[in-house]
Short mmCIF file of C-alpha atoms in Angstrom, two decimals:
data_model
loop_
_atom_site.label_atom_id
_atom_site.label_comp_id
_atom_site.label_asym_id
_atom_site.label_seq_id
_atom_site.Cartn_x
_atom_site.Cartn_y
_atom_site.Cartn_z
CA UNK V 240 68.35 -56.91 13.74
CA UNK V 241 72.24 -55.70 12.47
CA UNK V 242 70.65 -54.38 9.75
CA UNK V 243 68.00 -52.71 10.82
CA UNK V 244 70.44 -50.57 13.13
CA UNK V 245 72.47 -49.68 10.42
CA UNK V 246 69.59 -48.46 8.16
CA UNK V 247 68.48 -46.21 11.03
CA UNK V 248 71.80 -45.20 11.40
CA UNK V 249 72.45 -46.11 14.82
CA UNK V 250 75.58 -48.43 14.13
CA UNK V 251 77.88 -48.03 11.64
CA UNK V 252 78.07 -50.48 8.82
CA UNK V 253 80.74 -53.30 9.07
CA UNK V 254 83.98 -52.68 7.19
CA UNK V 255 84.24 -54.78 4.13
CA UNK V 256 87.96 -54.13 3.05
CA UNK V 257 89.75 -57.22 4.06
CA UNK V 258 90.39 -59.36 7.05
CA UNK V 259 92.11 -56.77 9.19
CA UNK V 260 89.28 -54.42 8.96
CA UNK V 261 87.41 -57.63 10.12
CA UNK V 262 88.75 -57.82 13.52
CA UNK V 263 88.17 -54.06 14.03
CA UNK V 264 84.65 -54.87 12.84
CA UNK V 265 83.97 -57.38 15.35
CA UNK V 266 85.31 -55.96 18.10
CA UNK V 267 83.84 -52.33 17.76
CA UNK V 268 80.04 -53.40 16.36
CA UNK V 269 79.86 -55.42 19.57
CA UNK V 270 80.78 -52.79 21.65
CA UNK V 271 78.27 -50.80 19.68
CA UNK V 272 75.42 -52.79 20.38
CA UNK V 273 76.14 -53.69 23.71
CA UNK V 274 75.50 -50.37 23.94
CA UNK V 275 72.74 -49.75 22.55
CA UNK V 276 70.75 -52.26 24.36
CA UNK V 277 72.41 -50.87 27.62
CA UNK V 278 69.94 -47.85 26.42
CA UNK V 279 67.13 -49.66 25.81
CA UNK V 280 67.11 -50.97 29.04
CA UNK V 281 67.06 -46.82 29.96
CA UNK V 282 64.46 -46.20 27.74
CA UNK V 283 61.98 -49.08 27.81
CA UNK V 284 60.00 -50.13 31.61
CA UNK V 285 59.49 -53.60 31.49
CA UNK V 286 55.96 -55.19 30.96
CA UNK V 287 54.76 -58.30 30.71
CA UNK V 288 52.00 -57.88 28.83
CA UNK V 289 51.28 -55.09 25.89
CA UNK V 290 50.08 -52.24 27.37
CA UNK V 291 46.41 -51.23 24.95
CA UNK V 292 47.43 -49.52 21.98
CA UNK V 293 51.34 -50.71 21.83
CA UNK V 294 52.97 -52.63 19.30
CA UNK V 295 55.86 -54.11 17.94
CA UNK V 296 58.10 -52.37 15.89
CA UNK V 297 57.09 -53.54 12.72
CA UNK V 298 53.36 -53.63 13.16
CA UNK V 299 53.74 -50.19 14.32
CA UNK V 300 55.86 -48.97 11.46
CA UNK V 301 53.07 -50.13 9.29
CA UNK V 302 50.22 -49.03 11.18
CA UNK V 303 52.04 -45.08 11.71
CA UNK V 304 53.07 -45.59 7.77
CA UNK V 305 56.79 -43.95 9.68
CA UNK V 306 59.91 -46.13 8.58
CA UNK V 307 61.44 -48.58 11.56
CA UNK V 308 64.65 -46.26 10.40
CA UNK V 309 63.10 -43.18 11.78
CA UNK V 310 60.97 -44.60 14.35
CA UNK V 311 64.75 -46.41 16.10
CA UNK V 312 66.73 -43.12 16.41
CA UNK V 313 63.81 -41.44 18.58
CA UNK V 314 63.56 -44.59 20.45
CA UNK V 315 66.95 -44.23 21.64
CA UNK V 316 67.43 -40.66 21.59
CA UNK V 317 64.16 -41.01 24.13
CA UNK V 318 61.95 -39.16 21.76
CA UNK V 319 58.66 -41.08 22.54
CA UNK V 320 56.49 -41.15 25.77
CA UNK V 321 55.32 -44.53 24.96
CA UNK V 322 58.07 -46.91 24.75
CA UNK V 323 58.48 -50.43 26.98
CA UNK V 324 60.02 -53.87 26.53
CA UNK V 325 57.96 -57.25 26.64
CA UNK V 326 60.75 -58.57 29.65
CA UNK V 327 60.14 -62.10 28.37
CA UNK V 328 61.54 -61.41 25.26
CA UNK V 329 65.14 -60.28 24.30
CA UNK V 330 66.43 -56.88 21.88
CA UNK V 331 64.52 -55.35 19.68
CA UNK V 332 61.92 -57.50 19.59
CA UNK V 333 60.94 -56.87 22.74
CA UNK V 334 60.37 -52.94 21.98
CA UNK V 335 56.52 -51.89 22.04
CA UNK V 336 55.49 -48.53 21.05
CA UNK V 337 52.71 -46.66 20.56
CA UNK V 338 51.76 -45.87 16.13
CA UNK V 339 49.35 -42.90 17.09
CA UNK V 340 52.03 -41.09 19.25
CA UNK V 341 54.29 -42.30 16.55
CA UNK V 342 52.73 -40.23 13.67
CA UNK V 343 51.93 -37.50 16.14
CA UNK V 344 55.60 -36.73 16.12
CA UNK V 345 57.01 -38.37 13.20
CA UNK V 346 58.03 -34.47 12.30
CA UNK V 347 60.52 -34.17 15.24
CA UNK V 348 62.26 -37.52 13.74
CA UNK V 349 65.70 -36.31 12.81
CA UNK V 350 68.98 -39.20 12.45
CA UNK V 351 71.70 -38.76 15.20
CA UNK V 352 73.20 -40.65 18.26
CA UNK V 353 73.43 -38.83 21.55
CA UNK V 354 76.39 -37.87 23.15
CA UNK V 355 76.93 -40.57 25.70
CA UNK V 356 75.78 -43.15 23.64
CA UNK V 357 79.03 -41.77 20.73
CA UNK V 358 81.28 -41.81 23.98
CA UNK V 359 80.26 -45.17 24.75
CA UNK V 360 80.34 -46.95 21.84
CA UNK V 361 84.06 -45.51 21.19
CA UNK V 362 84.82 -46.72 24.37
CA UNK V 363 85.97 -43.36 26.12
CA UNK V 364 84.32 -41.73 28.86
CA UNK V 365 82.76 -38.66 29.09
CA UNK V 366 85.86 -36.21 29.88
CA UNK V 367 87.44 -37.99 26.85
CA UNK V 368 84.17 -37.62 24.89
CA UNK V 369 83.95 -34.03 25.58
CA UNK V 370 87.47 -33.46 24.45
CA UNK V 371 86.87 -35.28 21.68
CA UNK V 372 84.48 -32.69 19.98
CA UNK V 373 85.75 -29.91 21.46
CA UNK V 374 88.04 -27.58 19.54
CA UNK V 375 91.16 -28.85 21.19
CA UNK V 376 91.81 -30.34 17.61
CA UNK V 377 90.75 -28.27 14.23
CA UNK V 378 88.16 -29.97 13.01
CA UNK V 379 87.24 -31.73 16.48
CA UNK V 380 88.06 -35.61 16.12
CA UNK V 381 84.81 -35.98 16.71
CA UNK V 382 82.65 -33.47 14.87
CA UNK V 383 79.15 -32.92 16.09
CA UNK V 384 75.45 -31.75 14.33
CA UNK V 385 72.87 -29.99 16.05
CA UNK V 386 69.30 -30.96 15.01
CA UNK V 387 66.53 -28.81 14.72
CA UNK V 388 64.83 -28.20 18.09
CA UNK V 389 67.45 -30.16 20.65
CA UNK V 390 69.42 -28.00 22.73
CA UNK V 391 72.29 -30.61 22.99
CA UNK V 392 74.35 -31.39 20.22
CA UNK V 393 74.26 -35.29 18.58
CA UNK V 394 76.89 -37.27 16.37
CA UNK V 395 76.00 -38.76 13.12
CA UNK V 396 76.66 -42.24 12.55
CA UNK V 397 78.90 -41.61 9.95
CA UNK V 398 81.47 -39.74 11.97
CA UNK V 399 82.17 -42.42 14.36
CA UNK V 400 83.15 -44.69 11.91
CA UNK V 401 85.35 -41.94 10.31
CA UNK V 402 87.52 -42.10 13.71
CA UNK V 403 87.68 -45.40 14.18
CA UNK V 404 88.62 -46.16 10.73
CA UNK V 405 91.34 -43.05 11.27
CA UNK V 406 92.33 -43.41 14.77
CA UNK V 407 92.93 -46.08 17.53
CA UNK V 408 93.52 -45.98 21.53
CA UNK V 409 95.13 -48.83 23.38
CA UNK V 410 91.56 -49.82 24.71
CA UNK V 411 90.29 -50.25 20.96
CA UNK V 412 93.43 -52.22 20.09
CA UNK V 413 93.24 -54.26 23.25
CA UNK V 414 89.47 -55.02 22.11
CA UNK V 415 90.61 -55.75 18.57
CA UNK V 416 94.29 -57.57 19.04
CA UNK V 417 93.19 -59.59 22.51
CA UNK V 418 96.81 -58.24 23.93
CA UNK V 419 96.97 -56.50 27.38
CA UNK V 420 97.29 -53.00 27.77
CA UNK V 421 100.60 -53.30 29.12
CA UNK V 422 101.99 -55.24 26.27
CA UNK V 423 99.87 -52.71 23.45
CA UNK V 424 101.72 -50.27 25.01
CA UNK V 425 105.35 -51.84 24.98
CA UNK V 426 104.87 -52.92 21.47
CA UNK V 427 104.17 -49.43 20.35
CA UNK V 428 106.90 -48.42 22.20
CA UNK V 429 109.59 -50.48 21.36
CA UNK V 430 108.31 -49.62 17.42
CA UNK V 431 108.86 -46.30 18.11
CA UNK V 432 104.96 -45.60 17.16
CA UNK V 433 103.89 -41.91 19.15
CA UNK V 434 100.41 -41.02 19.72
CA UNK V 435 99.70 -38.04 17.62
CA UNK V 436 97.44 -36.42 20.17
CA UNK V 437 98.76 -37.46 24.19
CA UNK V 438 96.46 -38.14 27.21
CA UNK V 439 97.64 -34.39 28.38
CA UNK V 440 95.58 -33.11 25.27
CA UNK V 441 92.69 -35.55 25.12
CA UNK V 442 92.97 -37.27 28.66
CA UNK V 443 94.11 -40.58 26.41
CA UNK V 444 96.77 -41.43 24.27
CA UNK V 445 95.54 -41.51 20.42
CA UNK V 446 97.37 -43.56 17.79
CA UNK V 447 97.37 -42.93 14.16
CA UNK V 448 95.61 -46.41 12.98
CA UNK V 449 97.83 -46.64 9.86
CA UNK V 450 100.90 -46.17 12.64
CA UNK V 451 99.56 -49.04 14.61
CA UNK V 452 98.79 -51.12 11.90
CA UNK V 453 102.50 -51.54 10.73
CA UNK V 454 102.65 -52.85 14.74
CA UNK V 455 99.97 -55.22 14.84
CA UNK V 456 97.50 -56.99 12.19
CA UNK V 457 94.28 -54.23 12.52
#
């Protein structure tokens, strides 16, 4: 399942420089994946039988001759008329779509997360979110990509994992250390580590991870 996610490009691949990247690993891939499945639940009605002319993923990957990593980012992105969820069965393998509408509109299949989804999975709402690409920072934080034919901008994969690998809030180190807000915050203090950009900027206080890390073991 991990990995078909992060061939579709819909969670970024798991840091493989050490044990400290580990922790931030754990901690943000299962935030990312909660949620994701928190949109499937938005995007796929619950059945309990196959409606005619729905499958599976893979059976319809094979039957539209579209790869699953196309066919997952529209899923989400709520691309597809025909999408539901088998409700006796759990995650992906309880998606069901339909292969003819799939190779109808395999040509509108483009990579990208939507907004909320980005905000989400970083853990920020969407005031923070919206800060976050803005031009409040040059580049934005978060830098965006407009695909062909959407009037609302996505985020590629990639470029969440840029940030996290580059920045940290106290929610993402309380995630990744276990430690209370409070005490992140003290600690930080008390090393005399500064957020670069404050909460009156980007409506939360962002820490330099390479500052952070010489405070705890991320």
């Amino acid at each position: 399942m991990v990995k078909v996610l992060i061939d579709s490009g819909l969670l970024p691949p798991l840091h493989d420089t050490g044990a400290k990247y580990g922790k931030v690993s754990r901690a943000v891939d299962s935030n990312h994946i909660d949620t994701l499945f928190k949109r499937l639940l938005e995007v796929a009605a619950p059945v309990r039988v196959a409606p005619t002319g729905m499958y599976d993923l893979a059976k319809a990957a094979e039957s539209s001759r579209v790869k699953l990593d196309m066919i997952l980012p529209a899923v989400f992105r709520g691309q597809l008329d025909r999408v539901c969820r088998l409700e006796w069965k759990k995650g992906l393998e309880a998606l069901l779509v339909d292969p003819v509408e799939i190779r109808e509109r395999e040509f509108e299949f483009q990579p990208g997360i939507p907004l909320q989804m980005a905000f989400e999975m970083l853990g920020v709402n969407d005031e923070i979110g919206e800060r976050l690409i803005s031009n409040r920072t040059s580049p934005p934080l978060l830098p965006t990509i407009q695909l062909f034919g959407h009037t609302e901008p996505c985020v590629d994969p990639s470029a969440i994992q840029n940030f996290l690998a580059r920045w940290a809030t106290v929610q993402m180190l309380h995630a990744e250390v276990g430690l209370s807000a409070n005490a992140i915050q003290e600690m930080l203090a008390a090393a005399k580590v500064k957020p670069v950009y404050d909460r009156n900027l980007m409506g939360v206080d962002i820490y330099r991870r390479s500052d952070a890390r010489g405070v705890f073991d991320v």
